Amino acid sequence: MSVVGQTAIVTGGAVRLGRAFALALAEAGANVVVHFGNSDDAAEETARLIRAMGRTCWTCSADFRDPITGTEALFRFVEEKVGPASILVNSAAIFDAARFEETDPALFDRTMDINFKAPFYLSRRFVSQVPDDIRGQIVNIVDWRAERIDRKFLVYSLAKNSLLELTKALAIELAPRIRVNAIAPGAILPPPGESEFQEGKKKEIPLAHTGNPDDLVHALQYLLNGEFVTGEIMHVTGGEHLTG
């Protein structure tokens, strides 16, 4: 399936993995809506790179700490400024370490709102604006922790597990008009300020090295082009999701 001329929405598209997805979609020929929270300058830089490829790019800020209001803000922008989108990449997320006893109500709500509730409501609004004669696609970015709960990241793991199960449910619910898949990354980018991350992770990964954003881009390209693929959870972990 070619994405040339299609419009894609990438949440969290200004920085890190979301930026890699946005640039890859543009390189493949799509026009891109780059959603961001507070990364105004990074969003504009990503948009500049996309426009330099000859694609159209829009930037839109929306706060998913209130997932309903944030979703409406994003899709109001899309409907007024862009027109129908046929690809949604739910990439925006937060990643806070907290065990059960360390999880306060604010952290619980913030993590669930951004990592699960926002993709849920975004998917609903996305489906409602896809024209009847268009085949749409949703790609959710989950995590290997979605299937092997990490006690050090308990609520994060639970939120990603919910998103994984939503992926499978929507693959059935929305077929055949909309395909729904997910990518489950492992160790790709180091957390901010952790320069020794890659070296320390090698011993935990069967393939003995960490990944990079290109690995996830290849997974995204496969899922977007795999016309007989829906409900798939593609692990890009070097085998880490099999250990522990």
CSV table of C-alpha atoms in Angstrom, one decimal:
chain,number,residue,atom,x,y,z
A,1,MET,CA,0.0,0.0,0.0
A,2,SER,CA,1.5,3.3,-1.0
A,3,VAL,CA,1.2,6.3,1.4
A,4,VAL,CA,2.0,8.8,-1.3
A,5,GLY,CA,-0.4,11.8,-1.1
A,6,GLN,CA,-2.0,10.5,2.1
A,7,THR,CA,-2.2,12.5,5.3
A,8,ALA,CA,-0.8,11.0,8.4
A,9,ILE,CA,-1.2,12.2,12.0
A,10,VAL,CA,1.8,11.4,14.3
A,11,THR,CA,1.2,12.1,18.0
A,12,GLY,CA,4.4,13.1,19.8
A,13,GLY,CA,5.8,13.7,16.4
A,14,ALA,CA,8.2,16.5,17.3
A,15,VAL,CA,10.9,14.5,19.2
A,16,ARG,CA,12.5,11.1,19.6
A,17,LEU,CA,10.7,8.1,18.1
A,18,GLY,CA,7.7,10.2,17.0
A,19,ARG,CA,10.0,12.4,15.0
A,20,ALA,CA,11.5,9.4,13.3
A,21,PHE,CA,8.1,8.2,12.3
A,22,ALA,CA,7.0,11.6,11.0
A,23,LEU,CA,10.1,11.9,8.9
A,24,ALA,CA,9.8,8.4,7.5
A,25,LEU,CA,6.2,8.9,6.5
A,26,ALA,CA,7.2,12.1,4.7
A,27,GLU,CA,10.1,10.4,3.0
A,28,ALA,CA,7.6,7.8,1.8
A,29,GLY,CA,5.4,10.5,0.3
A,30,ALA,CA,2.8,11.3,2.9
A,31,ASN,CA,1.8,14.7,4.2
A,32,VAL,CA,2.1,14.9,8.0
A,33,VAL,CA,0.4,16.4,11.0
A,34,VAL,CA,3.0,16.7,13.7
A,35,HIS,CA,1.4,16.7,17.1
A,36,PHE,CA,3.3,18.0,20.1
A,37,GLY,CA,2.7,18.9,23.7
A,38,ASN,CA,5.3,21.5,24.7
A,39,SER,CA,8.1,20.9,22.2
A,40,ASP,CA,7.3,24.0,20.0
A,41,ASP,CA,10.8,24.5,18.6
A,42,ALA,CA,11.4,20.8,18.0
A,43,ALA,CA,8.0,20.6,16.2
A,44,GLU,CA,8.9,23.4,13.9
A,45,GLU,CA,12.3,21.9,13.1
A,46,THR,CA,10.7,18.6,12.3
A,47,ALA,CA,8.2,20.4,10.1
A,48,ARG,CA,11.0,22.3,8.3
A,49,LEU,CA,12.7,19.0,7.4
A,50,ILE,CA,9.4,17.5,6.1
A,51,ARG,CA,8.7,20.6,4.0
A,52,ALA,CA,12.2,20.4,2.6
A,53,MET,CA,11.2,17.0,1.2
A,54,GLY,CA,8.4,18.7,-0.8
A,55,ARG,CA,5.7,17.5,1.6
A,56,THR,CA,3.1,19.4,3.4
A,57,CYS,CA,3.4,19.5,7.1
A,58,TRP,CA,1.3,21.0,9.9
A,59,THR,CA,2.1,21.3,13.6
A,60,CYS,CA,-0.5,21.2,16.3
A,61,SER,CA,-0.2,21.4,20.0
A,62,ALA,CA,-2.6,19.4,22.2
A,63,ASP,CA,-2.4,18.4,25.8
A,64,PHE,CA,-3.3,14.8,26.4
A,65,ARG,CA,-3.2,15.1,30.2
A,66,ASP,CA,-6.9,15.8,29.5
A,67,PRO,CA,-7.4,13.2,26.8
A,68,ILE,CA,-10.9,14.2,25.7
A,69,THR,CA,-10.1,17.9,25.4
A,70,GLY,CA,-6.7,17.2,23.8
A,71,THR,CA,-8.2,14.8,21.3
A,72,GLU,CA,-10.9,17.4,20.3
A,73,ALA,CA,-8.3,20.1,20.0
A,74,LEU,CA,-6.2,18.0,17.6
A,75,PHE,CA,-9.0,16.8,15.4
A,76,ARG,CA,-10.7,20.2,15.3
A,77,PHE,CA,-7.3,21.4,13.9
A,78,VAL,CA,-7.2,18.5,11.4
A,79,GLU,CA,-10.8,19.1,10.2
A,80,GLU,CA,-10.4,22.9,9.9
A,81,LYS,CA,-6.9,23.1,8.5
A,82,VAL,CA,-6.0,19.8,6.9
A,83,GLY,CA,-8.8,17.6,5.8
A,84,PRO,CA,-9.3,13.9,6.3
A,85,ALA,CA,-6.4,11.8,7.5
A,86,SER,CA,-6.0,8.1,6.6
A,87,ILE,CA,-3.1,7.2,8.9
A,88,LEU,CA,-2.8,7.6,12.7
A,89,VAL,CA,0.4,6.8,14.6
A,90,ASN,CA,-0.3,6.9,18.4
A,91,SER,CA,3.3,7.6,19.5
A,92,ALA,CA,2.9,10.2,22.3
A,93,ALA,CA,3.7,8.7,25.7
A,94,ILE,CA,5.3,9.3,29.1
A,95,PHE,CA,7.6,6.8,30.8
A,96,ASP,CA,7.9,7.3,34.6
A,97,ALA,CA,9.4,4.7,36.9
A,98,ALA,CA,7.2,3.8,39.9
A,99,ARG,CA,6.5,0.6,41.7
A,100,PHE,CA,3.1,-0.1,43.3
A,101,GLU,CA,3.8,1.6,46.6
A,102,GLU,CA,5.3,4.6,44.8
A,103,THR,CA,2.3,5.2,42.6
A,104,ASP,CA,0.2,8.2,43.8
A,105,PRO,CA,-3.1,9.2,42.2
A,106,ALA,CA,-1.6,12.0,40.1
A,107,LEU,CA,1.0,9.7,38.5
A,108,PHE,CA,-1.6,7.0,37.9
A,109,ASP,CA,-4.0,9.4,36.2
A,110,ARG,CA,-1.4,11.1,34.1
A,111,THR,CA,0.1,7.9,32.9
A,112,MET,CA,-3.2,6.3,32.0
A,113,ASP,CA,-4.5,9.5,30.4
A,114,ILE,CA,-1.5,10.0,28.1
A,115,ASN,CA,-0.6,6.4,27.4
A,116,PHE,CA,-4.0,4.8,27.0
A,117,LYS,CA,-7.0,7.1,27.2
A,118,ALA,CA,-5.6,9.5,24.6
A,119,PRO,CA,-5.0,6.8,22.0
A,120,PHE,CA,-8.4,5.4,22.7
A,121,TYR,CA,-10.2,8.7,22.1
A,122,LEU,CA,-7.9,9.6,19.2
A,123,SER,CA,-8.7,6.4,17.5
A,124,ARG,CA,-12.4,7.0,17.8
A,125,ARG,CA,-12.1,10.5,16.3
A,126,PHE,CA,-9.8,9.3,13.6
A,127,VAL,CA,-12.3,6.6,12.5
A,128,SER,CA,-15.1,9.1,12.4
A,129,GLN,CA,-13.3,11.3,9.9
A,130,VAL,CA,-12.0,8.7,7.5
A,131,PRO,CA,-14.1,8.8,4.3
A,132,ASP,CA,-16.1,5.7,3.5
A,133,ASP,CA,-14.2,5.1,0.3
A,134,ILE,CA,-10.7,5.2,2.0
A,135,ARG,CA,-8.9,2.4,3.8
A,136,GLY,CA,-7.4,3.8,7.0
A,137,GLN,CA,-4.7,2.6,9.3
A,138,ILE,CA,-3.9,3.0,13.0
A,139,VAL,CA,-0.5,2.0,14.4
A,140,ASN,CA,-0.1,2.1,18.2
A,141,ILE,CA,3.3,2.3,19.8
A,142,VAL,CA,3.2,-0.1,22.8
A,143,ASP,CA,6.2,-1.7,24.6
A,144,TRP,CA,7.5,-5.1,25.5
A,145,ARG,CA,6.4,-4.3,29.0
A,146,ALA,CA,2.8,-4.5,27.7
A,147,GLU,CA,3.1,-8.3,27.8
A,148,ARG,CA,5.7,-8.8,30.6
A,149,ILE,CA,4.7,-6.3,33.3
A,150,ASP,CA,7.7,-4.5,34.7
A,151,ARG,CA,7.2,-3.9,38.4
A,152,LYS,CA,9.5,-0.9,38.3
A,153,PHE,CA,7.2,0.7,35.7
A,154,LEU,CA,3.9,-0.7,36.9
A,155,VAL,CA,1.3,1.8,35.8
A,156,TYR,CA,3.2,2.4,32.5
A,157,SER,CA,3.2,-1.3,31.8
A,158,LEU,CA,-0.5,-1.5,32.6
A,159,ALA,CA,-1.3,1.4,30.3
A,160,LYS,CA,0.6,-0.1,27.5
A,161,ASN,CA,-1.0,-3.5,28.1
A,162,SER,CA,-4.4,-1.8,27.8
A,163,LEU,CA,-3.3,-0.2,24.5
A,164,LEU,CA,-2.0,-3.6,23.2
A,165,GLU,CA,-5.4,-5.2,24.0
A,166,LEU,CA,-7.2,-2.3,22.4
A,167,THR,CA,-5.1,-2.8,19.2
A,168,LYS,CA,-6.3,-6.4,18.9
A,169,ALA,CA,-10.0,-5.5,19.7
A,170,LEU,CA,-10.0,-2.7,17.1
A,171,ALA,CA,-8.4,-4.9,14.5
A,172,ILE,CA,-11.6,-6.9,14.6
A,173,GLU,CA,-14.0,-4.1,15.3
A,174,LEU,CA,-12.8,-1.9,12.4
A,175,ALA,CA,-12.0,-4.5,9.7
A,176,PRO,CA,-12.0,-4.5,6.8
A,177,ARG,CA,-12.0,-0.7,6.3
A,178,ILE,CA,-9.3,0.1,8.8
A,179,ARG,CA,-6.3,-2.0,9.8
A,180,VAL,CA,-5.0,-1.7,13.3
A,181,ASN,CA,-1.5,-2.8,14.4
A,182,ALA,CA,1.1,-2.1,17.0
A,183,ILE,CA,4.9,-1.9,17.4
A,184,ALA,CA,6.4,-3.0,20.7
A,185,PRO,CA,9.9,-1.4,21.0
A,186,GLY,CA,12.6,-2.5,23.3
A,187,ALA,CA,15.8,-0.6,24.1
A,188,ILE,CA,16.0,2.0,21.3
A,189,LEU,CA,16.8,5.4,22.7
A,190,PRO,CA,18.4,6.1,26.1
A,191,PRO,CA,16.3,8.0,28.6
A,192,PRO,CA,17.4,11.6,28.8
A,193,GLY,CA,20.6,12.0,30.7
A,194,GLU,CA,21.5,8.3,30.7
A,195,SER,CA,24.5,8.2,28.4
A,196,GLU,CA,25.6,4.7,29.6
A,197,PHE,CA,22.2,3.2,28.8
A,198,GLN,CA,23.2,1.2,25.7
A,199,GLU,CA,26.2,-0.4,27.2
A,200,GLY,CA,24.4,-1.4,30.4
A,201,LYS,CA,21.5,-2.9,28.4
A,202,LYS,CA,23.5,-5.2,26.2
A,203,LYS,CA,23.7,-8.0,28.7
A,204,GLU,CA,19.9,-8.1,29.0
A,205,ILE,CA,19.3,-8.4,25.2
A,206,PRO,CA,19.7,-11.8,23.4
A,207,LEU,CA,21.1,-10.1,20.3
A,208,ALA,CA,23.6,-8.3,22.6
A,209,HIS,CA,23.0,-4.7,21.3
A,210,THR,CA,20.4,-2.0,21.5
A,211,GLY,CA,18.3,-0.9,18.6
A,212,ASN,CA,17.9,2.5,16.9
A,213,PRO,CA,15.0,4.5,15.4
A,214,ASP,CA,15.5,3.0,12.0
A,215,ASP,CA,14.6,-0.4,13.3
A,216,LEU,CA,11.2,1.0,14.3
A,217,VAL,CA,10.8,2.8,11.0
A,218,HIS,CA,11.3,-0.5,9.2
A,219,ALA,CA,8.6,-2.0,11.3
A,220,LEU,CA,6.2,0.9,10.6
A,221,GLN,CA,6.9,0.6,6.9
A,222,TYR,CA,6.1,-3.1,6.9
A,223,LEU,CA,2.8,-2.6,8.8
A,224,LEU,CA,1.7,0.2,6.6
A,225,ASN,CA,2.4,-1.9,3.5
A,226,GLY,CA,1.2,-5.3,4.8
A,227,GLU,CA,-2.3,-5.3,3.4
A,228,PHE,CA,-3.0,-8.8,4.8
A,229,VAL,CA,-1.8,-7.8,8.3
A,230,THR,CA,-4.0,-6.5,11.1
A,231,GLY,CA,-4.0,-7.0,14.9
A,232,GLU,CA,-0.3,-7.7,14.8
A,233,ILE,CA,2.0,-6.7,17.7
A,234,MET,CA,5.5,-6.4,16.1
A,235,HIS,CA,8.2,-6.7,18.7
A,236,VAL,CA,11.4,-4.8,18.0
A,237,THR,CA,13.4,-5.7,21.0
A,238,GLY,CA,16.4,-7.8,20.1
A,239,GLY,CA,14.6,-10.6,21.9
A,240,GLU,CA,14.4,-8.8,25.3
A,241,HIS,CA,10.7,-9.4,25.5
A,242,LEU,CA,11.4,-13.2,25.7
A,243,THR,CA,13.7,-12.9,28.7
A,244,GLY,CA,13.0,-12.3,32.4
